[in-house]
Amino acid sequence: MSALRLISNRTSQQALSNSDYTWEYEYYEYGPVSFEGLKAHKYSIVIGFWVGLAVFVIFMFFVLTLLTKTGAPHQDNAESSEKRFRMNSFVADFGRPLESERVFSRQIAEESRSLFHFCINEVEHLDKAKQSHKGPGLESNIHFQEVPRSSGMFEEDLNCLTKFNIPNFVNTEQNSSLGEDDLLISEPPIILESKSVMQSSHRILD
Amino acid sequence: ENISDFSSNITDCTQVVVPEEVFFTVAAAGILENLLVLIAVIRNKNLHLPMYFFICSLAISDMLGSLYKTLENIFIILCKMGYLTRRGDFEKKLDDAMDSMFILSLLGSIFSLLAIAADRYITIFYALRYHNIMTLRRALVILAIIWTFCAGSSIAIALFSYEAATVIPFTILFPLMMFFILCLYIHMFLLARSHAKKIASLPASTVHQRTNMKGAITLTIFLGVFLCCWAPFVLHILLARFCPHNPYCACYMSIFHVNGTLIMCNAIIDPMIFAFRSPELRSTFKKMFCCAR
């Protein structure tokens, strides 16, 4: 802004100084500024501003890392049983028979559907596991095998937040014919979505 | 003559000068990088998606910011070499135009970041209806509205920049948008955290806390970069409006060019945070450069 162009004083000798001009219309004048009698250091605003900014950013970082801590165990017990059910319904997509899937699908609220995105890993791994181990009896084994791997893949999970390729993720041939309401009500779409999840998950996690 | 006459006292805050080579290098790098992003999105049909259009909008506003700085420098050089008079009417209009370009860049950046955050929010929380909510046409309409509003307000602010009524909303808008974006991302972050809890609740879970740190680091980098690059300039505007004669304020305002360089650095960092994290975009780049050879 023209009002902001600081006119360098005559002591700036560098030929490459790039503030060395005036404009005719100055909204206000930078009169002579006296630097006498300063109580604090003259760059105190600069220092204070940058220190404040750094403190704020670090504070924000600590708040975010605090948010990532998984809370006290007693908080988890209350919801863990119910959530574990839901979790298992996603995770054990292929291990369980279809009927139990239907039961869980009706309980699924819309917000928990977003867990699908983060269950990409689990479903993908389970699909691989499923191809090698058929049968629901080995489900607990699958959990054992998958969870350590999923912890390593969680980095990509959170990276998904920032490099979300979600249009590729939900856009498959199977889904395209389903309307919005269908996805919320019926359960076959869950399996379809899981398949689409797996198909696209490779793209996302690459 | 309206020359600010800092006393020749040695305790002066002299203008901190950034070498022009640094200036032009940073500006050119910013412009090139964002131009690459634009070209890649235009050329690859797979990238014709709302998410990438918002990233393009951010790239355009970054390019405008760098372009402004480059033009201003060129302009000053021409003035010094005598090709342009310093008090002409044409120069005044040119100066106004450049000022409005810069404010347009700032507003465009803010609104593009807001659009990207909202798009990701809808992606996560309304995932199954995402395609119905965020159609391509709606995304383009949103972008048109954003840019029309930004263009209008930038011209208004540039014309009436001497009034406090324009400076104050401008400087309030900045932290407000930052706060809103922060809230959106924290909400998404909380969902990731609840998901982490669920993973942890699985039997024999060995989830490391450290993996969750990556999300926190990403988010901090994103918001921290934007704050560190734009806040100095916004503070400069405030101080220039309200306390130009105060020695402390004058000392802060002497680092104006460093602040300008920071804004151009933001133009360089933004594509790295947003655009280059997409594998599709990266593969498009590789194809572009491999074909060029």
Short mmCIF file of C-alpha atoms in Angstrom, two decimals:
data_model
loop_
_atom_site.label_atom_id
_atom_site.label_comp_id
_atom_site.label_asym_id
_atom_site.label_seq_id
_atom_site.Cartn_x
_atom_site.Cartn_y
_atom_site.Cartn_z
CA MET A 1 0.00 0.00 0.00
CA SER A 2 1.27 3.36 -0.84
CA ALA A 3 0.61 4.49 2.67
CA LEU A 4 2.83 1.73 3.87
CA ARG A 5 5.81 2.33 1.73
CA LEU A 6 8.47 3.34 4.09
CA ILE A 7 10.63 5.95 2.66
CA SER A 8 14.13 5.03 3.42
CA ASN A 9 16.23 7.64 4.94
CA ARG A 10 19.10 9.12 3.19
CA THR A 11 21.53 6.93 5.00
CA SER A 12 20.59 3.85 3.07
CA GLN A 13 23.43 3.72 0.66
CA GLN A 14 22.79 0.44 -0.99
CA ALA A 15 22.00 0.88 -4.60
CA LEU A 16 19.73 -2.07 -4.36
CA SER A 17 17.51 -0.56 -1.73
CA ASN A 18 14.02 -0.99 -2.91
CA SER A 19 12.08 1.45 -0.88
CA ASP A 20 13.61 4.56 -2.25
CA TYR A 21 10.74 6.44 -3.68
CA THR A 22 7.86 8.57 -2.63
CA TRP A 23 4.35 8.86 -3.77
CA GLU A 24 2.49 12.03 -4.08
CA TYR A 25 -0.45 11.10 -2.03
CA GLU A 26 0.57 10.12 1.40
CA TYR A 27 -2.29 9.56 3.68
CA TYR A 28 -0.22 10.47 6.60
CA GLU A 29 3.24 11.65 7.08
CA TYR A 30 5.96 9.81 8.71
CA GLY A 31 7.27 12.75 10.62
CA PRO A 32 10.57 12.63 12.30
CA VAL A 33 10.56 9.93 14.86
CA SER A 34 12.65 10.59 17.87
CA PHE A 35 14.36 7.68 19.42
CA GLU A 36 15.24 9.26 22.66
CA GLY A 37 14.05 8.19 26.01
CA LEU A 38 13.02 4.69 25.05
CA LYS A 39 12.33 2.64 28.10
CA ALA A 40 12.55 -0.71 26.41
CA HIS A 41 14.66 -2.01 23.60
CA LYS A 42 13.75 -0.39 20.30
CA TYR A 43 12.99 -3.68 18.61
CA SER A 44 10.79 -4.79 21.45
CA ILE A 45 7.70 -5.08 19.30
CA VAL A 46 9.54 -7.20 16.77
CA ILE A 47 10.97 -9.48 19.40
CA GLY A 48 7.75 -9.63 21.34
CA PHE A 49 5.74 -10.43 18.25
CA TRP A 50 7.95 -13.24 17.07
CA VAL A 51 8.31 -14.73 20.51
CA GLY A 52 4.55 -14.58 20.93
CA LEU A 53 4.03 -16.23 17.57
CA ALA A 54 6.51 -18.98 18.35
CA VAL A 55 4.92 -19.60 21.71
CA PHE A 56 1.52 -19.79 20.11
CA VAL A 57 2.61 -22.27 17.49
CA ILE A 58 4.33 -24.45 20.07
CA PHE A 59 1.30 -24.22 22.30
CA MET A 60 -0.90 -25.30 19.43
CA PHE A 61 1.42 -28.21 18.77
CA PHE A 62 1.26 -29.34 22.37
CA VAL A 63 -2.50 -29.07 22.41
CA LEU A 64 -2.65 -31.24 19.33
CA THR A 65 -0.29 -33.83 20.75
CA LEU A 66 -2.29 -33.87 23.95
CA LEU A 67 -5.33 -34.55 21.88
CA THR A 68 -3.64 -37.57 20.43
CA LYS A 69 -3.09 -39.21 23.77
CA THR A 70 -5.59 -41.97 24.18
CA GLY A 71 -7.14 -40.84 27.44
CA ALA A 72 -7.57 -42.73 30.71
CA PRO A 73 -8.49 -46.42 30.59
CA HIS A 74 -11.72 -45.96 32.53
CA GLN A 75 -13.01 -43.67 29.87
CA ASP A 76 -12.49 -46.35 27.31
CA ASN A 77 -14.21 -49.14 29.19
CA ALA A 78 -17.61 -47.53 29.04
CA GLU A 79 -17.66 -47.23 25.29
CA SER A 80 -15.11 -49.79 24.32
CA SER A 81 -17.49 -52.72 24.38
CA GLU A 82 -20.00 -50.99 22.18
CA LYS A 83 -17.39 -49.50 19.94
CA ARG A 84 -15.59 -52.75 19.72
CA PHE A 85 -18.74 -54.27 18.33
CA ARG A 86 -18.88 -51.66 15.66
CA MET A 87 -15.22 -51.91 15.07
CA ASN A 88 -15.46 -55.60 14.65
CA SER A 89 -18.28 -55.19 12.24
CA PHE A 90 -16.07 -53.18 10.01
CA VAL A 91 -12.95 -55.10 10.65
CA ALA A 92 -14.34 -58.56 10.42
CA ASP A 93 -16.12 -57.78 7.26
CA PHE A 94 -15.28 -60.93 5.56
CA GLY A 95 -14.79 -63.16 8.52
CA ARG A 96 -18.35 -62.99 9.76
CA PRO A 97 -21.50 -64.15 8.13
CA LEU A 98 -23.74 -61.65 6.44
CA GLU A 99 -26.51 -61.68 9.03
CA SER A 100 -24.47 -60.27 11.84
CA GLU A 101 -23.29 -57.66 9.42
CA ARG A 102 -26.85 -56.60 8.91
CA VAL A 103 -27.42 -56.21 12.62
CA PHE A 104 -24.47 -53.94 12.98
CA SER A 105 -25.21 -51.99 9.89
CA ARG A 106 -28.45 -50.64 11.25
CA GLN A 107 -26.71 -49.25 14.25
CA ILE A 108 -24.30 -47.34 12.21
CA ALA A 109 -24.80 -43.64 12.48
CA GLU A 110 -23.55 -41.43 9.78
CA GLU A 111 -20.61 -40.13 11.70
CA SER A 112 -19.29 -43.58 12.34
CA ARG A 113 -19.37 -44.23 8.64
CA SER A 114 -16.52 -41.88 8.36
CA LEU A 115 -14.59 -44.50 10.24
CA PHE A 116 -14.59 -46.37 6.98
CA HIS A 117 -11.89 -44.15 5.76
CA PHE A 118 -9.72 -45.00 8.65
CA CYS A 119 -10.61 -48.61 8.44
CA ILE A 120 -9.07 -48.81 5.04
CA ASN A 121 -6.03 -50.39 6.55
CA GLU A 122 -7.92 -52.93 8.55
CA VAL A 123 -10.13 -53.97 5.72
CA GLU A 124 -7.27 -54.13 3.32
CA HIS A 125 -5.21 -56.24 5.62
CA LEU A 126 -8.12 -58.43 6.41
CA ASP A 127 -8.73 -59.01 2.78
CA LYS A 128 -5.19 -60.18 2.37
CA ALA A 129 -5.55 -62.26 5.46
CA LYS A 130 -8.81 -63.60 4.27
CA GLN A 131 -7.30 -64.88 1.11
CA SER A 132 -4.83 -66.88 3.06
CA HIS A 133 -6.98 -67.89 6.00
CA LYS A 134 -10.53 -68.76 5.21
CA GLY A 135 -12.98 -69.14 8.02
CA PRO A 136 -14.24 -67.11 10.90
CA GLY A 137 -12.47 -69.21 13.44
CA LEU A 138 -9.21 -67.50 12.70
CA GLU A 139 -10.64 -64.10 13.32
CA SER A 140 -8.82 -63.52 16.55
CA ASN A 141 -5.64 -64.45 14.80
CA ILE A 142 -6.42 -61.87 12.23
CA HIS A 143 -6.75 -59.27 14.92
CA PHE A 144 -3.47 -60.28 16.36
CA GLN A 145 -1.76 -60.12 13.06
CA GLU A 146 -3.38 -57.03 11.79
CA VAL A 147 -3.17 -54.68 14.73
CA PRO A 148 0.62 -54.45 14.90
CA ARG A 149 0.70 -53.83 11.20
CA SER A 150 -2.08 -51.31 11.42
CA SER A 151 -0.15 -49.37 13.98
CA GLY A 152 2.61 -48.98 11.47
CA MET A 153 0.18 -48.00 8.80
CA PHE A 154 -1.49 -45.43 10.97
CA GLU A 155 0.95 -42.87 9.78
CA GLU A 156 -0.55 -43.15 6.38
CA ASP A 157 -3.92 -43.03 8.07
CA LEU A 158 -3.29 -39.61 9.39
CA ASN A 159 -1.57 -38.60 6.24
CA CYS A 160 -4.83 -39.45 4.59
CA LEU A 161 -6.27 -36.51 6.44
CA THR A 162 -4.07 -34.18 4.53
CA LYS A 163 -3.79 -35.95 1.25
CA PHE A 164 -7.28 -37.17 1.07
CA ASN A 165 -8.10 -38.65 -2.24
CA ILE A 166 -11.63 -39.24 -1.22
CA PRO A 167 -13.23 -38.69 -4.62
CA ASN A 168 -11.28 -41.66 -5.88
CA PHE A 169 -12.06 -43.43 -2.72
CA VAL A 170 -15.84 -43.53 -2.90
CA ASN A 171 -16.26 -43.26 -6.60
CA THR A 172 -16.49 -46.74 -8.01
CA GLU A 173 -18.68 -48.45 -10.49
CA GLN A 174 -20.57 -50.34 -7.83
CA ASN A 175 -21.46 -47.26 -5.91
CA SER A 176 -22.39 -45.03 -8.75
CA SER A 177 -25.81 -46.48 -9.20
CA LEU A 178 -26.72 -46.26 -5.54
CA GLY A 179 -28.55 -43.22 -4.35
CA GLU A 180 -27.78 -41.38 -1.21
CA ASP A 181 -30.56 -42.99 0.76
CA ASP A 182 -29.59 -46.46 -0.23
CA LEU A 183 -26.21 -46.03 1.29
CA LEU A 184 -27.69 -45.09 4.61
CA ILE A 185 -30.20 -47.86 4.90
CA SER A 186 -29.25 -51.11 3.38
CA GLU A 187 -26.36 -53.29 4.25
CA PRO A 188 -25.13 -54.75 0.98
CA PRO A 189 -23.62 -51.37 0.17
CA ILE A 190 -21.40 -51.80 3.16
CA ILE A 191 -19.75 -54.74 1.55
CA LEU A 192 -19.66 -52.96 -1.76
CA GLU A 193 -18.12 -50.00 -0.09
CA SER A 194 -15.61 -52.16 1.60
CA LYS A 195 -14.61 -53.58 -1.72
CA SER A 196 -14.36 -50.14 -3.18
CA VAL A 197 -12.39 -49.15 -0.15
CA MET A 198 -9.91 -51.83 -0.84
CA GLN A 199 -9.67 -51.07 -4.48
CA SER A 200 -8.98 -47.45 -3.83
CA SER A 201 -7.02 -47.86 -0.67
CA HIS A 202 -3.98 -48.88 -2.60
CA ARG A 203 -4.12 -45.61 -4.41
CA ILE A 204 -4.51 -43.63 -1.25
CA LEU A 205 -1.88 -45.38 0.72
CA ASP A 206 0.73 -45.38 -1.99
CA GLU B 1 8.38 16.59 0.69
CA ASN B 2 6.93 13.67 2.44
CA ILE B 3 10.05 11.85 3.26
CA SER B 4 10.13 10.20 6.55
CA ASP B 5 13.08 11.72 8.15
CA PHE B 6 14.61 9.41 10.63
CA SER B 7 17.04 11.33 12.65
CA SER B 8 20.61 10.57 11.98
CA ASN B 9 20.86 9.27 15.48
CA ILE B 10 22.76 6.02 15.54
CA THR B 11 19.99 4.41 17.50
CA ASP B 12 17.75 4.68 14.46
CA CYS B 13 15.86 1.75 13.16
CA THR B 14 17.05 1.79 9.64
CA GLN B 15 15.13 0.00 7.00
CA VAL B 16 16.17 -3.61 6.84
CA VAL B 17 16.92 -4.30 3.25
CA VAL B 18 16.58 -7.64 1.60
CA PRO B 19 18.97 -8.06 -1.29
CA GLU B 20 17.21 -7.93 -4.57
CA GLU B 21 18.69 -11.19 -5.75
CA VAL B 22 17.05 -12.95 -2.83
CA PHE B 23 13.83 -11.15 -3.53
CA PHE B 24 13.67 -12.07 -7.18
CA THR B 25 14.79 -15.64 -6.60
CA VAL B 26 12.15 -16.26 -4.00
CA ALA B 27 9.47 -14.60 -6.08
CA ALA B 28 10.43 -16.49 -9.24
CA ALA B 29 10.50 -19.80 -7.39
CA GLY B 30 7.06 -19.15 -5.98
CA ILE B 31 5.59 -18.21 -9.33
CA LEU B 32 7.12 -21.17 -11.13
CA GLU B 33 6.06 -23.69 -8.54
CA ASN B 34 2.47 -22.56 -8.48
CA LEU B 35 2.38 -22.36 -12.25
CA LEU B 36 3.51 -25.98 -12.37
CA VAL B 37 0.69 -26.96 -10.07
CA LEU B 38 -1.81 -25.16 -12.27
CA ILE B 39 -0.51 -26.75 -15.44
CA ALA B 40 -0.50 -30.19 -13.90
CA VAL B 41 -4.09 -29.89 -12.76
CA ILE B 42 -5.23 -28.56 -16.10
CA ARG B 43 -3.49 -31.24 -18.11
CA ASN B 44 -4.51 -34.26 -16.11
CA LYS B 45 -8.18 -35.08 -16.43
CA ASN B 46 -8.12 -37.15 -13.27
CA LEU B 47 -7.39 -34.03 -11.32
CA HIS B 48 -10.50 -32.21 -12.38
CA LEU B 49 -11.99 -32.54 -8.93
CA PRO B 50 -13.24 -29.98 -6.42
CA MET B 51 -10.35 -30.68 -4.10
CA TYR B 52 -7.79 -29.86 -6.76
CA PHE B 53 -9.68 -26.84 -7.93
CA PHE B 54 -9.41 -25.39 -4.46
CA ILE B 55 -5.73 -26.16 -4.42
CA CYS B 56 -5.46 -24.39 -7.78
CA SER B 57 -7.21 -21.39 -6.32
CA LEU B 58 -4.62 -21.30 -3.57
CA ALA B 59 -1.87 -21.59 -6.16
CA ILE B 60 -3.32 -18.66 -8.10
CA SER B 61 -3.48 -16.43 -5.05
CA ASP B 62 0.08 -17.35 -4.13
CA MET B 63 1.19 -16.54 -7.63
CA LEU B 64 -0.52 -13.16 -7.44
CA GLY B 65 1.31 -12.35 -4.23
CA SER B 66 4.69 -13.22 -5.68
CA LEU B 67 3.83 -11.42 -8.91
CA TYR B 68 2.97 -8.32 -6.98
CA LYS B 69 6.28 -8.29 -5.21
CA THR B 70 8.17 -8.86 -8.43
CA LEU B 71 6.33 -6.09 -10.24
CA GLU B 72 6.85 -3.75 -7.35
CA ASN B 73 10.55 -4.38 -7.39
CA ILE B 74 10.76 -3.89 -11.13
CA PHE B 75 8.74 -0.77 -10.74
CA ILE B 76 11.07 0.63 -8.14
CA ILE B 77 14.08 -0.18 -10.26
CA LEU B 78 12.49 1.63 -13.18
CA CYS B 79 11.80 4.58 -10.92
CA LYS B 80 15.34 4.69 -9.76
CA MET B 81 16.61 4.49 -13.29
CA GLY B 82 14.41 7.38 -14.17
CA TYR B 83 12.08 5.77 -16.65
CA LEU B 84 9.10 6.53 -14.51
CA THR B 85 8.35 9.74 -12.71
CA ARG B 86 7.70 9.47 -9.09
CA ARG B 87 4.67 11.56 -8.77
CA GLY B 88 2.80 10.93 -11.96
CA ASP B 89 -0.82 10.13 -12.15
CA PHE B 90 -0.13 6.97 -14.07
CA GLU B 91 2.19 5.74 -11.37
CA LYS B 92 -0.40 6.44 -8.76
CA LYS B 93 -2.95 4.36 -10.59
CA LEU B 94 -0.42 1.64 -11.11
CA ASP B 95 0.37 1.70 -7.45
CA ASP B 96 -3.29 1.36 -6.61
CA ALA B 97 -3.63 -1.53 -8.99
CA MET B 98 -0.69 -3.31 -7.46
CA ASP B 99 -1.93 -2.74 -3.97
CA SER B 100 -5.26 -4.22 -4.83
CA MET B 101 -3.49 -7.19 -6.42
CA PHE B 102 -1.68 -7.81 -3.21
CA ILE B 103 -4.76 -7.60 -1.04
CA LEU B 104 -6.51 -9.83 -3.53
CA SER B 105 -3.74 -12.33 -3.05
CA LEU B 106 -4.08 -12.22 0.72
CA LEU B 107 -7.83 -12.55 0.70
CA GLY B 108 -7.68 -15.21 -1.96
CA SER B 109 -5.22 -17.20 0.12
CA ILE B 110 -7.38 -17.01 3.19
CA PHE B 111 -10.54 -18.01 1.41
CA SER B 112 -8.84 -20.77 -0.54
CA LEU B 113 -7.48 -22.25 2.65
CA LEU B 114 -10.94 -22.02 4.13
CA ALA B 115 -12.39 -23.77 1.10
CA ILE B 116 -9.78 -26.52 1.30
CA ALA B 117 -10.45 -27.04 4.99
CA ALA B 118 -14.22 -27.12 4.41
CA ASP B 119 -13.77 -29.56 1.54
CA ARG B 120 -11.73 -31.90 3.71
CA TYR B 121 -14.24 -31.55 6.48
CA ILE B 122 -17.08 -32.57 4.22
CA THR B 123 -14.93 -35.38 2.90
CA ILE B 124 -14.50 -36.82 6.33
CA PHE B 125 -17.79 -36.16 8.01
CA TYR B 126 -20.14 -36.46 5.09
CA ALA B 127 -18.11 -38.92 3.16
CA LEU B 128 -20.87 -40.89 1.58
CA ARG B 129 -22.71 -37.83 0.39
CA TYR B 130 -19.59 -36.02 -0.63
CA HIS B 131 -20.21 -36.37 -4.32
CA ASN B 132 -23.70 -34.96 -3.97
CA ILE B 133 -22.66 -32.11 -1.75
CA MET B 134 -19.53 -31.05 -3.53
CA THR B 135 -20.20 -31.38 -7.21
CA LEU B 136 -17.82 -29.91 -9.68
CA ARG B 137 -20.28 -27.24 -10.65
CA ARG B 138 -20.80 -26.19 -7.05
CA ALA B 139 -17.09 -26.02 -6.49
CA LEU B 140 -16.70 -23.71 -9.46
CA VAL B 141 -19.58 -21.56 -8.28
CA ILE B 142 -18.02 -21.32 -4.83
CA LEU B 143 -14.70 -20.32 -6.35
CA ALA B 144 -16.38 -17.71 -8.53
CA ILE B 145 -18.12 -16.21 -5.52
CA ILE B 146 -14.93 -16.21 -3.49
CA TRP B 147 -12.88 -14.50 -6.15
CA THR B 148 -15.55 -11.93 -6.97
CA PHE B 149 -15.80 -11.04 -3.32
CA CYS B 150 -12.05 -10.88 -2.94
CA ALA B 151 -11.66 -8.73 -6.03
CA GLY B 152 -14.36 -6.34 -4.86
CA SER B 153 -13.02 -5.99 -1.36
CA SER B 154 -9.43 -5.67 -2.51
CA ILE B 155 -10.34 -2.76 -4.78
CA ALA B 156 -12.38 -1.18 -2.02
CA ILE B 157 -9.64 -1.62 0.54
CA ALA B 158 -6.98 -0.27 -1.79
CA LEU B 159 -9.03 2.78 -2.57
CA PHE B 160 -10.06 3.49 0.98
CA SER B 161 -7.07 2.19 2.81
CA TYR B 162 -6.64 5.36 4.75
CA GLU B 163 -9.80 4.86 6.68
CA ALA B 164 -9.73 2.86 9.83
CA ALA B 165 -13.02 1.32 8.83
CA THR B 166 -11.25 -0.75 6.21
CA VAL B 167 -8.14 -1.59 8.13
CA ILE B 168 -9.93 -2.96 11.14
CA PRO B 169 -12.19 -5.45 9.34
CA PHE B 170 -9.23 -6.51 7.29
CA THR B 171 -7.16 -7.28 10.32
CA ILE B 172 -10.03 -8.90 12.15
CA LEU B 173 -10.82 -11.13 9.22
CA PHE B 174 -7.39 -12.66 9.32
CA PRO B 175 -7.43 -14.15 12.83
CA LEU B 176 -11.08 -15.03 12.50
CA MET B 177 -10.50 -17.17 9.47
CA MET B 178 -7.47 -18.74 11.08
CA PHE B 179 -9.50 -19.62 14.11
CA PHE B 180 -12.29 -21.10 12.03
CA ILE B 181 -9.89 -23.20 9.99
CA LEU B 182 -8.22 -24.34 13.17
CA CYS B 183 -11.55 -25.46 14.57
CA LEU B 184 -12.36 -27.44 11.45
CA TYR B 185 -9.06 -29.22 11.52
CA ILE B 186 -9.20 -29.90 15.24
CA HIS B 187 -12.58 -31.52 14.76
CA MET B 188 -11.15 -33.74 12.06
CA PHE B 189 -8.22 -34.42 14.27
CA LEU B 190 -10.44 -35.50 17.11
CA LEU B 191 -12.03 -38.02 14.82
CA ALA B 192 -8.63 -39.41 13.98
CA ARG B 193 -7.90 -39.60 17.66
CA SER B 194 -11.10 -41.46 18.43
CA HIS B 195 -10.19 -43.84 15.66
CA ALA B 196 -6.81 -44.31 17.25
CA LYS B 197 -8.58 -45.12 20.48
CA LYS B 198 -10.59 -47.75 18.76
CA ILE B 199 -7.54 -49.31 17.29
CA ALA B 200 -5.97 -49.24 20.70
CA SER B 201 -8.99 -50.95 22.16
CA LEU B 202 -8.52 -53.93 19.91
CA PRO B 203 -6.87 -56.89 21.58
CA ALA B 204 -3.11 -56.92 21.67
CA SER B 205 -2.90 -53.48 20.29
CA THR B 206 0.55 -52.12 20.07
CA VAL B 207 -0.26 -48.76 18.60
CA HIS B 208 2.48 -46.32 19.13
CA GLN B 209 1.68 -42.87 20.30
CA ARG B 210 4.30 -41.61 18.01
CA THR B 211 2.31 -42.40 14.91
CA ASN B 212 -0.35 -39.98 16.07
CA MET B 213 2.23 -37.30 16.35
CA LYS B 214 2.49 -37.12 12.63
CA GLY B 215 -1.01 -35.70 12.30
CA ALA B 216 -0.25 -33.12 14.94
CA ILE B 217 2.97 -32.18 13.20
CA THR B 218 1.24 -31.85 9.84
CA LEU B 219 -1.46 -29.65 11.20
CA THR B 220 0.97 -27.50 13.13
CA ILE B 221 3.15 -27.04 10.07
CA PHE B 222 0.22 -26.06 7.93
CA LEU B 223 -1.21 -23.48 10.28
CA GLY B 224 2.12 -22.38 11.64
CA VAL B 225 3.45 -21.62 8.17
CA PHE B 226 0.43 -19.56 7.27
CA LEU B 227 0.55 -17.63 10.52
CA CYS B 228 4.27 -16.97 10.41
CA CYS B 229 4.14 -15.79 6.84
CA TRP B 230 1.10 -13.54 6.93
CA ALA B 231 0.79 -12.30 10.49
CA PRO B 232 3.86 -10.04 10.37
CA PHE B 233 2.42 -8.18 7.44
CA VAL B 234 -1.01 -7.85 9.02
CA LEU B 235 0.58 -6.46 12.15
CA HIS B 236 2.50 -4.02 10.00
CA ILE B 237 -0.73 -2.74 8.52
CA LEU B 238 -2.19 -2.26 11.96
CA LEU B 239 0.82 -0.43 13.29
CA ALA B 240 1.12 1.73 10.20
CA ARG B 241 -2.44 2.80 10.64
CA PHE B 242 -2.51 3.41 14.32
CA CYS B 243 0.93 4.34 15.57
CA PRO B 244 3.22 5.43 12.76
CA HIS B 245 5.07 7.90 14.91
CA ASN B 246 5.77 5.70 17.81
CA PRO B 247 9.44 4.65 17.81
CA TYR B 248 8.64 1.09 18.69
CA CYS B 249 6.14 0.85 15.87
CA ALA B 250 8.59 2.51 13.54
CA CYS B 251 11.19 -0.08 14.37
CA TYR B 252 8.74 -2.82 13.63
CA MET B 253 7.82 -1.21 10.36
CA SER B 254 11.45 -1.06 9.34
CA ILE B 255 11.41 -4.79 8.65
CA PHE B 256 8.70 -4.39 6.07
CA HIS B 257 10.67 -6.06 3.34
CA VAL B 258 11.44 -9.07 5.44
CA ASN B 259 7.71 -9.42 5.92
CA GLY B 260 7.19 -9.20 2.21
CA THR B 261 9.78 -11.89 1.62
CA LEU B 262 8.02 -14.07 4.15
CA ILE B 263 4.83 -13.80 2.17
CA MET B 264 6.64 -14.96 -0.89
CA CYS B 265 8.11 -17.85 1.06
CA ASN B 266 4.58 -18.82 1.89
CA ALA B 267 3.91 -19.06 -1.83
CA ILE B 268 6.75 -21.55 -2.09
CA ILE B 269 5.77 -23.63 0.92
CA ASP B 270 2.04 -23.87 0.25
CA PRO B 271 2.29 -26.18 -2.79
CA MET B 272 4.54 -28.46 -0.80
CA ILE B 273 1.97 -28.73 1.94
CA PHE B 274 -1.07 -29.15 -0.24
CA ALA B 275 -0.43 -30.00 -3.81
CA PHE B 276 2.65 -32.17 -3.69
CA ARG B 277 1.19 -34.48 -1.10
CA SER B 278 -1.19 -35.88 -3.63
CA PRO B 279 0.27 -38.94 -5.36
CA GLU B 280 -1.76 -38.26 -8.46
CA LEU B 281 -0.29 -34.79 -8.81
CA ARG B 282 3.21 -36.06 -8.23
CA SER B 283 2.83 -38.67 -10.92
CA THR B 284 1.53 -35.99 -13.27
CA PHE B 285 4.65 -33.98 -12.61
CA LYS B 286 6.85 -36.93 -13.34
CA LYS B 287 5.05 -37.53 -16.58
CA MET B 288 5.35 -33.89 -17.54
CA PHE B 289 9.07 -33.81 -16.96
CA CYS B 290 9.74 -37.18 -18.46
CA CYS B 291 7.91 -36.22 -21.62
CA ALA B 292 9.79 -32.96 -21.80
CA ARG B 293 13.05 -34.86 -21.98
#
